[in-house]
PDB file of C-alpha atoms in Angstrom:
ATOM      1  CA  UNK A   1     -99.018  95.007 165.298  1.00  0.00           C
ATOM      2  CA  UNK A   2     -99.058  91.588 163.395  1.00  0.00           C
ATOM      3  CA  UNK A   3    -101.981  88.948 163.970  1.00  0.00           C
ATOM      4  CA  UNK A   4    -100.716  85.876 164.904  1.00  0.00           C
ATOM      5  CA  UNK A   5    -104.478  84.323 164.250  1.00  0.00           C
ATOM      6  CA  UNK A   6    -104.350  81.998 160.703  1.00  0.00           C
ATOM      7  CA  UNK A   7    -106.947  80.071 159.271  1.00  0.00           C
ATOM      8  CA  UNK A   8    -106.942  76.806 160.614  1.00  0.00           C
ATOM      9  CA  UNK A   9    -106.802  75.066 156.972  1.00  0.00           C
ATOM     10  CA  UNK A  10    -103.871  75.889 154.420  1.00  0.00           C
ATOM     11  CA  UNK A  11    -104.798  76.001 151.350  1.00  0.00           C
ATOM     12  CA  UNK A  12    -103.039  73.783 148.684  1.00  0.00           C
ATOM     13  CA  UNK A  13    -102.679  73.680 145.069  1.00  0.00           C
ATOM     14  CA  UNK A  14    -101.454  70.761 143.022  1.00  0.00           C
ATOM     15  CA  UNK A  15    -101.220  70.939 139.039  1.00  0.00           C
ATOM     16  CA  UNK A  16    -104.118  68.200 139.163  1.00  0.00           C
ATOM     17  CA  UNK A  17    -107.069  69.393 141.499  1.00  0.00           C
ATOM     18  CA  UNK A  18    -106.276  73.141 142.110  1.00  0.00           C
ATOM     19  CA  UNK A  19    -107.039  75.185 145.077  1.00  0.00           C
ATOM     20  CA  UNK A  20    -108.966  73.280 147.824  1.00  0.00           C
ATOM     21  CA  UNK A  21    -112.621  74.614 148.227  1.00  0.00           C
ATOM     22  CA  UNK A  22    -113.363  76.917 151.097  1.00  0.00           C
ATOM     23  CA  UNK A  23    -114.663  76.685 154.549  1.00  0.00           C
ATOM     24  CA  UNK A  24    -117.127  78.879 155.483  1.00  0.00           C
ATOM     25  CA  UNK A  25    -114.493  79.836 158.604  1.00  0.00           C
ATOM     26  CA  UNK A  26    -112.236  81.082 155.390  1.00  0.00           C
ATOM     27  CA  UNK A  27    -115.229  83.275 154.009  1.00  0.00           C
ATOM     28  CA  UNK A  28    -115.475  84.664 157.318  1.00  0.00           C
ATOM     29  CA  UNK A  29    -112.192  85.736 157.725  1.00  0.00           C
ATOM     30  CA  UNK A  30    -111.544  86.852 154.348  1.00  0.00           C
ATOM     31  CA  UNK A  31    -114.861  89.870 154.755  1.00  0.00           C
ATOM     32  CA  UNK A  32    -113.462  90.534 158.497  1.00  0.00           C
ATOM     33  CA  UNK A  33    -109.793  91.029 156.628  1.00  0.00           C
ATOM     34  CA  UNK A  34    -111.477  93.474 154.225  1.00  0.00           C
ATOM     35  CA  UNK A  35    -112.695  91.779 151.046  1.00  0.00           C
ATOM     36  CA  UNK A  36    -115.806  92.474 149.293  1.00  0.00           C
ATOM     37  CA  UNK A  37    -119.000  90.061 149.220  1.00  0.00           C
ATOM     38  CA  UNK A  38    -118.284  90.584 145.717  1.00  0.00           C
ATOM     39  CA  UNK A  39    -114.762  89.357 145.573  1.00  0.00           C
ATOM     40  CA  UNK A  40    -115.724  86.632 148.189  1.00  0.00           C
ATOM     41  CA  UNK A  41    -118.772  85.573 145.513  1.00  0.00           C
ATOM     42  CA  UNK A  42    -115.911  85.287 142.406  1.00  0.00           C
ATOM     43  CA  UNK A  43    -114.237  83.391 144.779  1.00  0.00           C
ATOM     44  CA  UNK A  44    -116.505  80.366 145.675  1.00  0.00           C
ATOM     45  CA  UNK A  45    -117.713  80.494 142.314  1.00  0.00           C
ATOM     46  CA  UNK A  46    -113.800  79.755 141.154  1.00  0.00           C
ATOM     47  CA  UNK A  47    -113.372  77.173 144.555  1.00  0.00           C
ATOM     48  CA  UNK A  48    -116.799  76.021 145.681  1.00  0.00           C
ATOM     49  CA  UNK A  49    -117.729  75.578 149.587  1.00  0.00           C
ATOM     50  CA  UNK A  50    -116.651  72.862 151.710  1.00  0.00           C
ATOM     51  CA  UNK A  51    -119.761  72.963 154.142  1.00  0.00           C
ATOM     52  CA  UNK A  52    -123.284  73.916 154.040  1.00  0.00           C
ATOM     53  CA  UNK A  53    -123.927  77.625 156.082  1.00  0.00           C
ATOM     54  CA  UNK A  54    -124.323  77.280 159.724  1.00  0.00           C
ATOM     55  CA  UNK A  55    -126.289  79.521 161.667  1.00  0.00           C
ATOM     56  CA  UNK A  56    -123.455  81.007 164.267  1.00  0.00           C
ATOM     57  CA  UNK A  57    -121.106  81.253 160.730  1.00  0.00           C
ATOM     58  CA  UNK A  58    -123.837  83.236 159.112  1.00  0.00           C
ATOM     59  CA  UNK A  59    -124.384  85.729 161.631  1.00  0.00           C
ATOM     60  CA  UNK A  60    -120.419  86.702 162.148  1.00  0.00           C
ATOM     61  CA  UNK A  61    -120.345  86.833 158.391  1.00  0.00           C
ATOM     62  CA  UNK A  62    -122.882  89.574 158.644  1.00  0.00           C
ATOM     63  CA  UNK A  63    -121.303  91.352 161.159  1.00  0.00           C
ATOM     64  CA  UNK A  64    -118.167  91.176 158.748  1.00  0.00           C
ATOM     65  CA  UNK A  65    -120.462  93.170 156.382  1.00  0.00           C
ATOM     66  CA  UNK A  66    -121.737  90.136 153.982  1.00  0.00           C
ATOM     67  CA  UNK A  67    -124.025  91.144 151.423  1.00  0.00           C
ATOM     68  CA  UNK A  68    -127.422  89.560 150.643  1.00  0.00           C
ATOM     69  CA  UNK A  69    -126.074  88.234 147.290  1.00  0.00           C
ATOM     70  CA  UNK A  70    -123.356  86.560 149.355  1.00  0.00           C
ATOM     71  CA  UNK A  71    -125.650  84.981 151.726  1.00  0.00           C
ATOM     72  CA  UNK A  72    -128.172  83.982 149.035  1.00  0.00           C
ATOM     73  CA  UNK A  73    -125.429  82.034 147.567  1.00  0.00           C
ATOM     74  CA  UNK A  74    -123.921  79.690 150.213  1.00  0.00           C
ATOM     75  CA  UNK A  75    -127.442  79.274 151.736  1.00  0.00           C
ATOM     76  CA  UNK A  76    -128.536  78.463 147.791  1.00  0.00           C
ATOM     77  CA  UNK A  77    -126.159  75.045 148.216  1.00  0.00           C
ATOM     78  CA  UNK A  78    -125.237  74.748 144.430  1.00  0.00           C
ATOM     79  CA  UNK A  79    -121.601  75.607 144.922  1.00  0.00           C
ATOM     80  CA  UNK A  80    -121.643  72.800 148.407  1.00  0.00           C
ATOM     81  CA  UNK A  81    -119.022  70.500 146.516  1.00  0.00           C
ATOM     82  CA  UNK A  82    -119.847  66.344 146.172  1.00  0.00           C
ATOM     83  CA  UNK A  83    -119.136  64.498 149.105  1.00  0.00           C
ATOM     84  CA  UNK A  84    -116.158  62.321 147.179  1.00  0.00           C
ATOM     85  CA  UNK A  85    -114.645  65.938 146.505  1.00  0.00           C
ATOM     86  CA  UNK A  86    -114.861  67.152 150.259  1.00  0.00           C
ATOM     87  CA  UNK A  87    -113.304  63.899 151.391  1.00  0.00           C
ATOM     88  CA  UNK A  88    -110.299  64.093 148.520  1.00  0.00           C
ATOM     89  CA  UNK A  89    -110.072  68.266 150.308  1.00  0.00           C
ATOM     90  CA  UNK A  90    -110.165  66.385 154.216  1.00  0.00           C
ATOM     91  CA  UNK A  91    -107.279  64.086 152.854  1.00  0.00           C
ATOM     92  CA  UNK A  92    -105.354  67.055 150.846  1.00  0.00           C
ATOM     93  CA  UNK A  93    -105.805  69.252 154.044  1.00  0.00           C
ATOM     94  CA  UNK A  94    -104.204  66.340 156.181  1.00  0.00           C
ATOM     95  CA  UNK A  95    -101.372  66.153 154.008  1.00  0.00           C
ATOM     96  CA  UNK A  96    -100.746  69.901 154.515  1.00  0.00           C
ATOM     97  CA  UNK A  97    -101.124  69.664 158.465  1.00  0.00           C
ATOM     98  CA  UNK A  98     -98.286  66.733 158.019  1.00  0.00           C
ATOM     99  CA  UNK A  99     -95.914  69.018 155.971  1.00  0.00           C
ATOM    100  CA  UNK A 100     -96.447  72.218 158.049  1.00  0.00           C
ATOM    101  CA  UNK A 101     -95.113  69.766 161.563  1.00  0.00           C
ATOM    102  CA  UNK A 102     -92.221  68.501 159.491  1.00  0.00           C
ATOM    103  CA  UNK A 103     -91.140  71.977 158.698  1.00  0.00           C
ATOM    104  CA  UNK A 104     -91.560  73.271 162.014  1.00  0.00           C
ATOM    105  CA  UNK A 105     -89.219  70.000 163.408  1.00  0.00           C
ATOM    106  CA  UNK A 106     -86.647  71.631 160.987  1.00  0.00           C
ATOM    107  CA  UNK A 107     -87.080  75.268 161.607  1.00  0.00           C
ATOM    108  CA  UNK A 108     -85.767  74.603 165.258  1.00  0.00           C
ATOM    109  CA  UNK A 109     -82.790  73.290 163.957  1.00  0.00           C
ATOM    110  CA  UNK A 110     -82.125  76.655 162.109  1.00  0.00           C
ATOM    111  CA  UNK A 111     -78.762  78.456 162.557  1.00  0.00           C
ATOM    112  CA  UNK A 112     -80.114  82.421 163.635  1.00  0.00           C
ATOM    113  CA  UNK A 113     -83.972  82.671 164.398  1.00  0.00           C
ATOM    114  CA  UNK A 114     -84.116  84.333 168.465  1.00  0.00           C
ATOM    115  CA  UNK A 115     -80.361  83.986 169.007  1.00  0.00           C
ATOM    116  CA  UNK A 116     -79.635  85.866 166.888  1.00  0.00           C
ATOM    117  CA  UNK A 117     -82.607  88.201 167.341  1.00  0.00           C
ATOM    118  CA  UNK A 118     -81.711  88.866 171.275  1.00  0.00           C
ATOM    119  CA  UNK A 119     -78.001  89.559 170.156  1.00  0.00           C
ATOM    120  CA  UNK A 120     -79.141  92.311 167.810  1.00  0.00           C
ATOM    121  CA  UNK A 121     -78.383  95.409 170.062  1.00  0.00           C
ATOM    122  CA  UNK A 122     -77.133  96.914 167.235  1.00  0.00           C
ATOM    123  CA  UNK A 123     -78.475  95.836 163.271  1.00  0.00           C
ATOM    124  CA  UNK A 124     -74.839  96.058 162.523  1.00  0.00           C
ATOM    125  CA  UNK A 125     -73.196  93.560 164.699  1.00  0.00           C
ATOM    126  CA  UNK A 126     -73.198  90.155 162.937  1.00  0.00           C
ATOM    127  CA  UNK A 127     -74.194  87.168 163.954  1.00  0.00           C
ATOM    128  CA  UNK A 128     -72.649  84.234 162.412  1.00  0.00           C
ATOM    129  CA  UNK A 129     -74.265  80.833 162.589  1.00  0.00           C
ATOM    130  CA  UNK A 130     -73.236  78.177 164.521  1.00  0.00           C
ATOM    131  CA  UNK A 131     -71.136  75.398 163.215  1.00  0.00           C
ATOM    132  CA  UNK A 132     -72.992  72.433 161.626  1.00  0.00           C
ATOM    133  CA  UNK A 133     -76.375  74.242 161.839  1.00  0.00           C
ATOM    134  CA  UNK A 134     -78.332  75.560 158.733  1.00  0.00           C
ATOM    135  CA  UNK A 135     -78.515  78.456 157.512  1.00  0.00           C
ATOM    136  CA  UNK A 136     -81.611  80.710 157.065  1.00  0.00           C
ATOM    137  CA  UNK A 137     -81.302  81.562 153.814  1.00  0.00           C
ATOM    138  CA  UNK A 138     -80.408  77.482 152.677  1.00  0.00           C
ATOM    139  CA  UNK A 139     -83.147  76.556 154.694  1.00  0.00           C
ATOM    140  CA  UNK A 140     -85.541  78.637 152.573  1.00  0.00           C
ATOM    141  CA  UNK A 141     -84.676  77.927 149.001  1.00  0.00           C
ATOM    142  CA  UNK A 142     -86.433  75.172 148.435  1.00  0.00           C
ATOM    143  CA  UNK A 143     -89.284  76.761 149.390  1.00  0.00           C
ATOM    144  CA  UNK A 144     -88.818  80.290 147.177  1.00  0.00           C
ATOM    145  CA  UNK A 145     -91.392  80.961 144.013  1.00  0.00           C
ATOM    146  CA  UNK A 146     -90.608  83.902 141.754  1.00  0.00           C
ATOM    147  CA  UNK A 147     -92.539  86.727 141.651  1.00  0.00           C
ATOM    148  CA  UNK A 148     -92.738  88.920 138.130  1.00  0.00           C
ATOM    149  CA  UNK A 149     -95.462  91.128 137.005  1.00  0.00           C
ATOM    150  CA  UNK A 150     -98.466  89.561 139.156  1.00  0.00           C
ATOM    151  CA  UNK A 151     -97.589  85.990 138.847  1.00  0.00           C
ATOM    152  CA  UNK A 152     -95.682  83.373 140.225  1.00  0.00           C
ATOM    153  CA  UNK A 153     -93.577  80.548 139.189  1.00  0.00           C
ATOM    154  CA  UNK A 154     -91.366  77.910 140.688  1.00  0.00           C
ATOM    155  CA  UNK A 155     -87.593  78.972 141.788  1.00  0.00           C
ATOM    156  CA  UNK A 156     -85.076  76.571 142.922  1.00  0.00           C
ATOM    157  CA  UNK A 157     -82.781  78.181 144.806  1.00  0.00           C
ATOM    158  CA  UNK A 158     -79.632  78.843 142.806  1.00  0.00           C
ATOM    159  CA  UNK A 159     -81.703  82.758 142.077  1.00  0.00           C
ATOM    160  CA  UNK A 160     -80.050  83.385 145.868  1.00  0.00           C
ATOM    161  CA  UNK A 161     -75.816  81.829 145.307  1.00  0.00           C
ATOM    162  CA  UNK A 162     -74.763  85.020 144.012  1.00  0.00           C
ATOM    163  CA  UNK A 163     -76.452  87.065 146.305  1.00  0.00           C
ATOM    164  CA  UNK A 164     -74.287  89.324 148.665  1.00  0.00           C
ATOM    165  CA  UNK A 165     -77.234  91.039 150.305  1.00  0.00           C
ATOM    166  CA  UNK A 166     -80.983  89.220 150.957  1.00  0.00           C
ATOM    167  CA  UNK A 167     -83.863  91.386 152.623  1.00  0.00           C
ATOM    168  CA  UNK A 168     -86.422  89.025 154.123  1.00  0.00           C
ATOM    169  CA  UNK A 169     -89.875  91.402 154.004  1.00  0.00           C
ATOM    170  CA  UNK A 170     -92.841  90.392 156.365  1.00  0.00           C
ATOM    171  CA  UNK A 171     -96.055  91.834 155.135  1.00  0.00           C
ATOM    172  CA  UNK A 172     -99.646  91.142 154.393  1.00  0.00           C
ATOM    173  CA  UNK A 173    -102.160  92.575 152.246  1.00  0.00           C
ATOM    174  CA  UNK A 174    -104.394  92.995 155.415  1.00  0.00           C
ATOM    175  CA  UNK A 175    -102.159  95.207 156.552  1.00  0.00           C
ATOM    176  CA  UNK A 176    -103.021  98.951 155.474  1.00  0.00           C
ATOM    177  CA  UNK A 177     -99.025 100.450 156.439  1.00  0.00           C
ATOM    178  CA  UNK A 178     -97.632  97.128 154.334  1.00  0.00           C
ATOM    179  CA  UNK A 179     -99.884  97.958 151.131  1.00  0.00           C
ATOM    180  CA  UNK A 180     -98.392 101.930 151.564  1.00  0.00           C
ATOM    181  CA  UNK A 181     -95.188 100.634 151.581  1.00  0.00           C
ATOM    182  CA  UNK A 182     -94.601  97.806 149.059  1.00  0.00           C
ATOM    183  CA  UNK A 183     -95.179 100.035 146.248  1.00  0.00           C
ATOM    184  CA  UNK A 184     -92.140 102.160 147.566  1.00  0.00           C
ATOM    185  CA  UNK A 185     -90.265  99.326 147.502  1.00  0.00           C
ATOM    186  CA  UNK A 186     -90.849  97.899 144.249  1.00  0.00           C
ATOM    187  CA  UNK A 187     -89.785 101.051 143.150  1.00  0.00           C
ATOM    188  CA  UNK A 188     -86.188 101.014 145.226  1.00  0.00           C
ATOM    189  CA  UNK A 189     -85.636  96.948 144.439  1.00  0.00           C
ATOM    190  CA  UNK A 190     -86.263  97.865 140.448  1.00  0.00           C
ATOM    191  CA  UNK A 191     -84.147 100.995 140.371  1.00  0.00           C
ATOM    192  CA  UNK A 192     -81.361  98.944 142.945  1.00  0.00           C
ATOM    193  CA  UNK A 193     -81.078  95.968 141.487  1.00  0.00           C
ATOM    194  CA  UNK A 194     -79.878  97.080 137.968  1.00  0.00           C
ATOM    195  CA  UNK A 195     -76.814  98.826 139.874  1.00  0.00           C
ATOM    196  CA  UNK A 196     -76.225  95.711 142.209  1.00  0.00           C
ATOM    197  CA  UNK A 197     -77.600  92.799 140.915  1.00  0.00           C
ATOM    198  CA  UNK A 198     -76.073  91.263 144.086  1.00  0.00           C
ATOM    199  CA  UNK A 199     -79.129  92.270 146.340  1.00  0.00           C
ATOM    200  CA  UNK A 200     -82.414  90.293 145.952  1.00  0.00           C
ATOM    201  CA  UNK A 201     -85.932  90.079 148.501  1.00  0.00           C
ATOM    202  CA  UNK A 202     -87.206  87.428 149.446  1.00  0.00           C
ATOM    203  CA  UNK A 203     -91.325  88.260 150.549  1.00  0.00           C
ATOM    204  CA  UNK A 204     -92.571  86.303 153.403  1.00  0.00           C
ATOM    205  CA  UNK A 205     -96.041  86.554 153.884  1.00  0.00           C
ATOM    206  CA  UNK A 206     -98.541  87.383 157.068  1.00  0.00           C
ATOM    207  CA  UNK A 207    -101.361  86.847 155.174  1.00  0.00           C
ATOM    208  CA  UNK A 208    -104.260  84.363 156.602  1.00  0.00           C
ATOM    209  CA  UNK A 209    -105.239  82.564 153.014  1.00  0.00           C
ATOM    210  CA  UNK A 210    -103.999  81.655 149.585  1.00  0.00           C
ATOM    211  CA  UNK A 211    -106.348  84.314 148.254  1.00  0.00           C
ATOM    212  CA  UNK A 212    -105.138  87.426 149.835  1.00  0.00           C
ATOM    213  CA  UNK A 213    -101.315  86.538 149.301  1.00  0.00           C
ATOM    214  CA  UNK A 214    -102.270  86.027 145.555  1.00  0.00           C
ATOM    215  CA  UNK A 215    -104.412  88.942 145.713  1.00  0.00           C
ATOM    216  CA  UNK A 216    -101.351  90.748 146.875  1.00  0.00           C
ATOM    217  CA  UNK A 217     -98.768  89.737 144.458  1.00  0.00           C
ATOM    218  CA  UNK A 218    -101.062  90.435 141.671  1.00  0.00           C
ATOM    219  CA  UNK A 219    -102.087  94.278 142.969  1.00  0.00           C
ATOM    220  CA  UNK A 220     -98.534  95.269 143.435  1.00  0.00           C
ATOM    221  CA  UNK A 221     -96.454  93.196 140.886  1.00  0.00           C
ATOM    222  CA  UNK A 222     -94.018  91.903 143.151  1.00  0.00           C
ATOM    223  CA  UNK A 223     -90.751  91.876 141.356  1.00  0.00           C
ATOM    224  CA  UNK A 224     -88.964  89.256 143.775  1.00  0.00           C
ATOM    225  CA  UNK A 225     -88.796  86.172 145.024  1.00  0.00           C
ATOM    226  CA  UNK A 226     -91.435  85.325 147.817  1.00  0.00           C
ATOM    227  CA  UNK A 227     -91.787  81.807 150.087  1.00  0.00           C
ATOM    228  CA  UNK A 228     -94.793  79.796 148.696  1.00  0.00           C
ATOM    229  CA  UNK A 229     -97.750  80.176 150.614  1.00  0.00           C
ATOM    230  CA  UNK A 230     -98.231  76.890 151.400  1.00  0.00           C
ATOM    231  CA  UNK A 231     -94.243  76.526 153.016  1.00  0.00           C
ATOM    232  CA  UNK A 232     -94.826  79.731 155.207  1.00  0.00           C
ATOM    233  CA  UNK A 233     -96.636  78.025 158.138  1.00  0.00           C
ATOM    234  CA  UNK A 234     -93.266  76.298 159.045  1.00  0.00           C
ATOM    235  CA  UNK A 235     -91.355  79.394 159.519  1.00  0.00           C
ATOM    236  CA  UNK A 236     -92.278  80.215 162.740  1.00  0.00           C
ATOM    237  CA  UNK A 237     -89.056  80.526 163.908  1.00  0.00           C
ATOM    238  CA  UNK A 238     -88.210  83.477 161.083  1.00  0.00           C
ATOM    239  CA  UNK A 239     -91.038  85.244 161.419  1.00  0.00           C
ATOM    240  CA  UNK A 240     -90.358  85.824 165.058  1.00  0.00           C
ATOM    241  CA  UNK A 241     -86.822  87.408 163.855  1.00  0.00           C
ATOM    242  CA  UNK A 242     -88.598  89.407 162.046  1.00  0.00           C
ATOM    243  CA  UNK A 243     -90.456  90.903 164.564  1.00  0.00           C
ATOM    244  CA  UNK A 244     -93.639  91.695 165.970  1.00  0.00           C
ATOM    245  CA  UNK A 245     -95.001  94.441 163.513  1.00  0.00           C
ATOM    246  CA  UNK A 246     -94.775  94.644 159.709  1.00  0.00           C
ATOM    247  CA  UNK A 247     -93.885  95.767 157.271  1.00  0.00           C
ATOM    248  CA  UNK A 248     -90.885  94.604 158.133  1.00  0.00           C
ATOM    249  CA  UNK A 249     -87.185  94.408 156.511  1.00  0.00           C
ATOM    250  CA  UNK A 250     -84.516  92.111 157.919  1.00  0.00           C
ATOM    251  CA  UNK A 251     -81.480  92.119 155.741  1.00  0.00           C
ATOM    252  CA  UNK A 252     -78.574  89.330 155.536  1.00  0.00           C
ATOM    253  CA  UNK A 253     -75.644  88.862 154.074  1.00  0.00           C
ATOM    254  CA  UNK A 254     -74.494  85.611 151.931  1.00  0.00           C
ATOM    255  CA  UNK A 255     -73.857  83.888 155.269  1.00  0.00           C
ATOM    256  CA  UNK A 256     -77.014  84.623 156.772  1.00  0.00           C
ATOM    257  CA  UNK A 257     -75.554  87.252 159.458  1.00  0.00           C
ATOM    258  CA  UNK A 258     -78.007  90.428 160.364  1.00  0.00           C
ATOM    259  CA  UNK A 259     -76.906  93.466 159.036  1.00  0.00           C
ATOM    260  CA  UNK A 260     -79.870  95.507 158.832  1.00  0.00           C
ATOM    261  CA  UNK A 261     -83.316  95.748 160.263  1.00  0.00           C
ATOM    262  CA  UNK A 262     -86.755  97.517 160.920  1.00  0.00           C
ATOM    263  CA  UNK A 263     -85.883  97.572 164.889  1.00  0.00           C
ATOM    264  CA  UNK A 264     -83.248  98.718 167.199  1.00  0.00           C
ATOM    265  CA  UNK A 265     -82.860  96.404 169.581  1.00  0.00           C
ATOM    266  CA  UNK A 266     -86.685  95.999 170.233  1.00  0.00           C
ATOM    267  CA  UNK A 267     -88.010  99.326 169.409  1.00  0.00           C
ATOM    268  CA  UNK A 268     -89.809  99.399 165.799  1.00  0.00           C
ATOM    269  CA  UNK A 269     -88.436 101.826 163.070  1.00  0.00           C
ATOM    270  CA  UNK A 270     -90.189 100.574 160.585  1.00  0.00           C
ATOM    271  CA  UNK A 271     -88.463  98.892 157.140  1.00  0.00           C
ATOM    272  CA  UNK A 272     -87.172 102.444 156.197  1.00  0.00           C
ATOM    273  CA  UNK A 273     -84.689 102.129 158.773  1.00  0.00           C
ATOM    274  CA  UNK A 274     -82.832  99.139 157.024  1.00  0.00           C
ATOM    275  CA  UNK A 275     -83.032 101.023 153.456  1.00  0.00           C
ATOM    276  CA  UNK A 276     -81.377 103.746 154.988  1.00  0.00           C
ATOM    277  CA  UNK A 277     -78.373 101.370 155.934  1.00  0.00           C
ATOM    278  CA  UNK A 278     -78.381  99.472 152.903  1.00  0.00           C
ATOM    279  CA  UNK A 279     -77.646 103.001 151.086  1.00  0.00           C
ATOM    280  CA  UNK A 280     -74.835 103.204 153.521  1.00  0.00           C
ATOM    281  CA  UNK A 281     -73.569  99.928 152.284  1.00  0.00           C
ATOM    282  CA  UNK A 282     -74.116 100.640 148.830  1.00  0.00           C
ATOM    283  CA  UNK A 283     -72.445 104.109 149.047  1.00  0.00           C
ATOM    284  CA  UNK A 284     -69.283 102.533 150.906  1.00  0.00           C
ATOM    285  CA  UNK A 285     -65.651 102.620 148.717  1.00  0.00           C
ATOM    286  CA  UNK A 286     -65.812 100.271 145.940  1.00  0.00           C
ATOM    287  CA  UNK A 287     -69.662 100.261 145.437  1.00  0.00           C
ATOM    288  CA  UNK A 288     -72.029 103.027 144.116  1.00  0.00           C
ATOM    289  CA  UNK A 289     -74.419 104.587 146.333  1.00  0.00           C
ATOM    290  CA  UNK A 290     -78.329 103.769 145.686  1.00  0.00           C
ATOM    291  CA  UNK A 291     -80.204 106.655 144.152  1.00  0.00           C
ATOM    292  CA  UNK A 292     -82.555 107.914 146.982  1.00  0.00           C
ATOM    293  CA  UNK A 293     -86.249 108.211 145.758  1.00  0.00           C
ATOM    294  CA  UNK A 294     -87.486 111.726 144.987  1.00  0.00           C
TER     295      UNK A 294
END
């Protein structure tokens, strides 16, 4: 099932300062989600620490499995950052909390979200949006980045005006069934999209920091377009269409109607089920059917 829990702080990047340093609440959460001390140590040696170690803080680290080395080094203080830098972090962190409430004031006014969810008795029956209210898949594309071998880099939106077919997929890296999948479904997006370069994915992630979506993009060179990590706070709204377990698939067509989805109704059939009728889609008169994977 997918954790609703998320750090408390986003994590923002800007071309001048870079990623904001860490909390030791991060930390934490990052060795209970399955990093390494190791990984955790490149980390704050890349971000520095907001905050000196706190007792309480210390001891769930340990339960989370922190190593000595780890320990050693946010006890040490040397990567504690200057107290101009934390407040310049506070002020960044405000600016995030701002953003995130203005784009959950929009995401109510979005054209699908449970509506359409609680009409789904069957993925196939459409739902179009009302009149005069946005559509999901305008609503996200100022908010898409472009994923291609491991990295990232700004998209703005006109990647999805051709698009006849858009597959929203909710995963996370801390989610062993997600990290199974994606790799399956690199493989179908690169081997579909040369035959119908009308179908794109748009990754929205479950992840709780910065570090494991990045982490994630990077171990399975996402191909596609994903929402920035910093704009998926505010989509509340889709993430509930998509469901309460991931990996997830919810596929739309150009006008933002549900075609095809991980559930049936409310029972879970996991993302295969809406590859299995975007093959039938595919395989219809006039198009050619997607080559199944051996």
């Amino acid at each position: 099932m997918r954790w609703f829990s998320f750090l408390a702080i986003c994590l923002l990047t800007t071309s001048v300062a870079g990623q904001l340093p860490l909390t030791n609440k991060e930390i934490a959460l990052m060795l209970r989600s399955g990093y390494s001390s190791e990984s955790v140590v490149a980390e704050i040696q890349n971000r520095r620490v907001l905050e000196p170690l706190d007792p309480a803080t210390k001891k769930s680290m340990l339960e989370f499995g922190a190593s000595a080395q780890l320990i050693s080094a946010l006890e040490g203080g040397s990567f504690i950052v200057s107290g101009s830098d934390a407040d310049q972090a506070k002020a960044r962190e405000a600016e995030v909390a701002a953003k995130r409430q203005e784009q959950i004031e929009q995401d109510r006014k979005l054209n699908t979200l449970l509506q359409a969810r609680q009409a789904q008795a069957h993925v196939q029956a459409s739902v179009a949006p009302p009149p005069g209210e946005t559509r999901v898949l305008d609503s996200l594309k100022s908010k898409l980045v472009r994923c291609r071998d491991g990295t990232t880099s700004r998209a703005d939106g006109s990647e999805l005006e051709k698009k006849k077919y858009v597959a929203l997929y909710f995963s996370a890296h801390w989610c062993g069934p997600c990290r199974k999948f994606t790799p399956q479904l690199v493989d179908y997006y690169n081997r579909v999209t040369t035959a119908h370069p009308e179908f794109e994915i748009i990754f929205i992630s479950s992840d709780r920091s910065r570090f494991g979506w990045d982490t994630y993009l990077q171990e399975t060179k996402m191909p596609w377009l994903a929402v920035d990590y910093d704009q998926v706070a505010g989509l509340g709204g889709i993430r509930n269409l998509g469901g309460d377990s991931i990996p997830s698939l919810l596929v739309l067509d150009s006008g933002s109607r549900i075609i095809a989805s991980s559930y049936d109704g409310e029972k879970y059939l996991g993302p295969q089920n809406a590859l299995a009728t975007l093959d039938k889609i595919f395989a219809e008169p006039g198009g050619n059917a997607i080559a199944q994977a051996p």
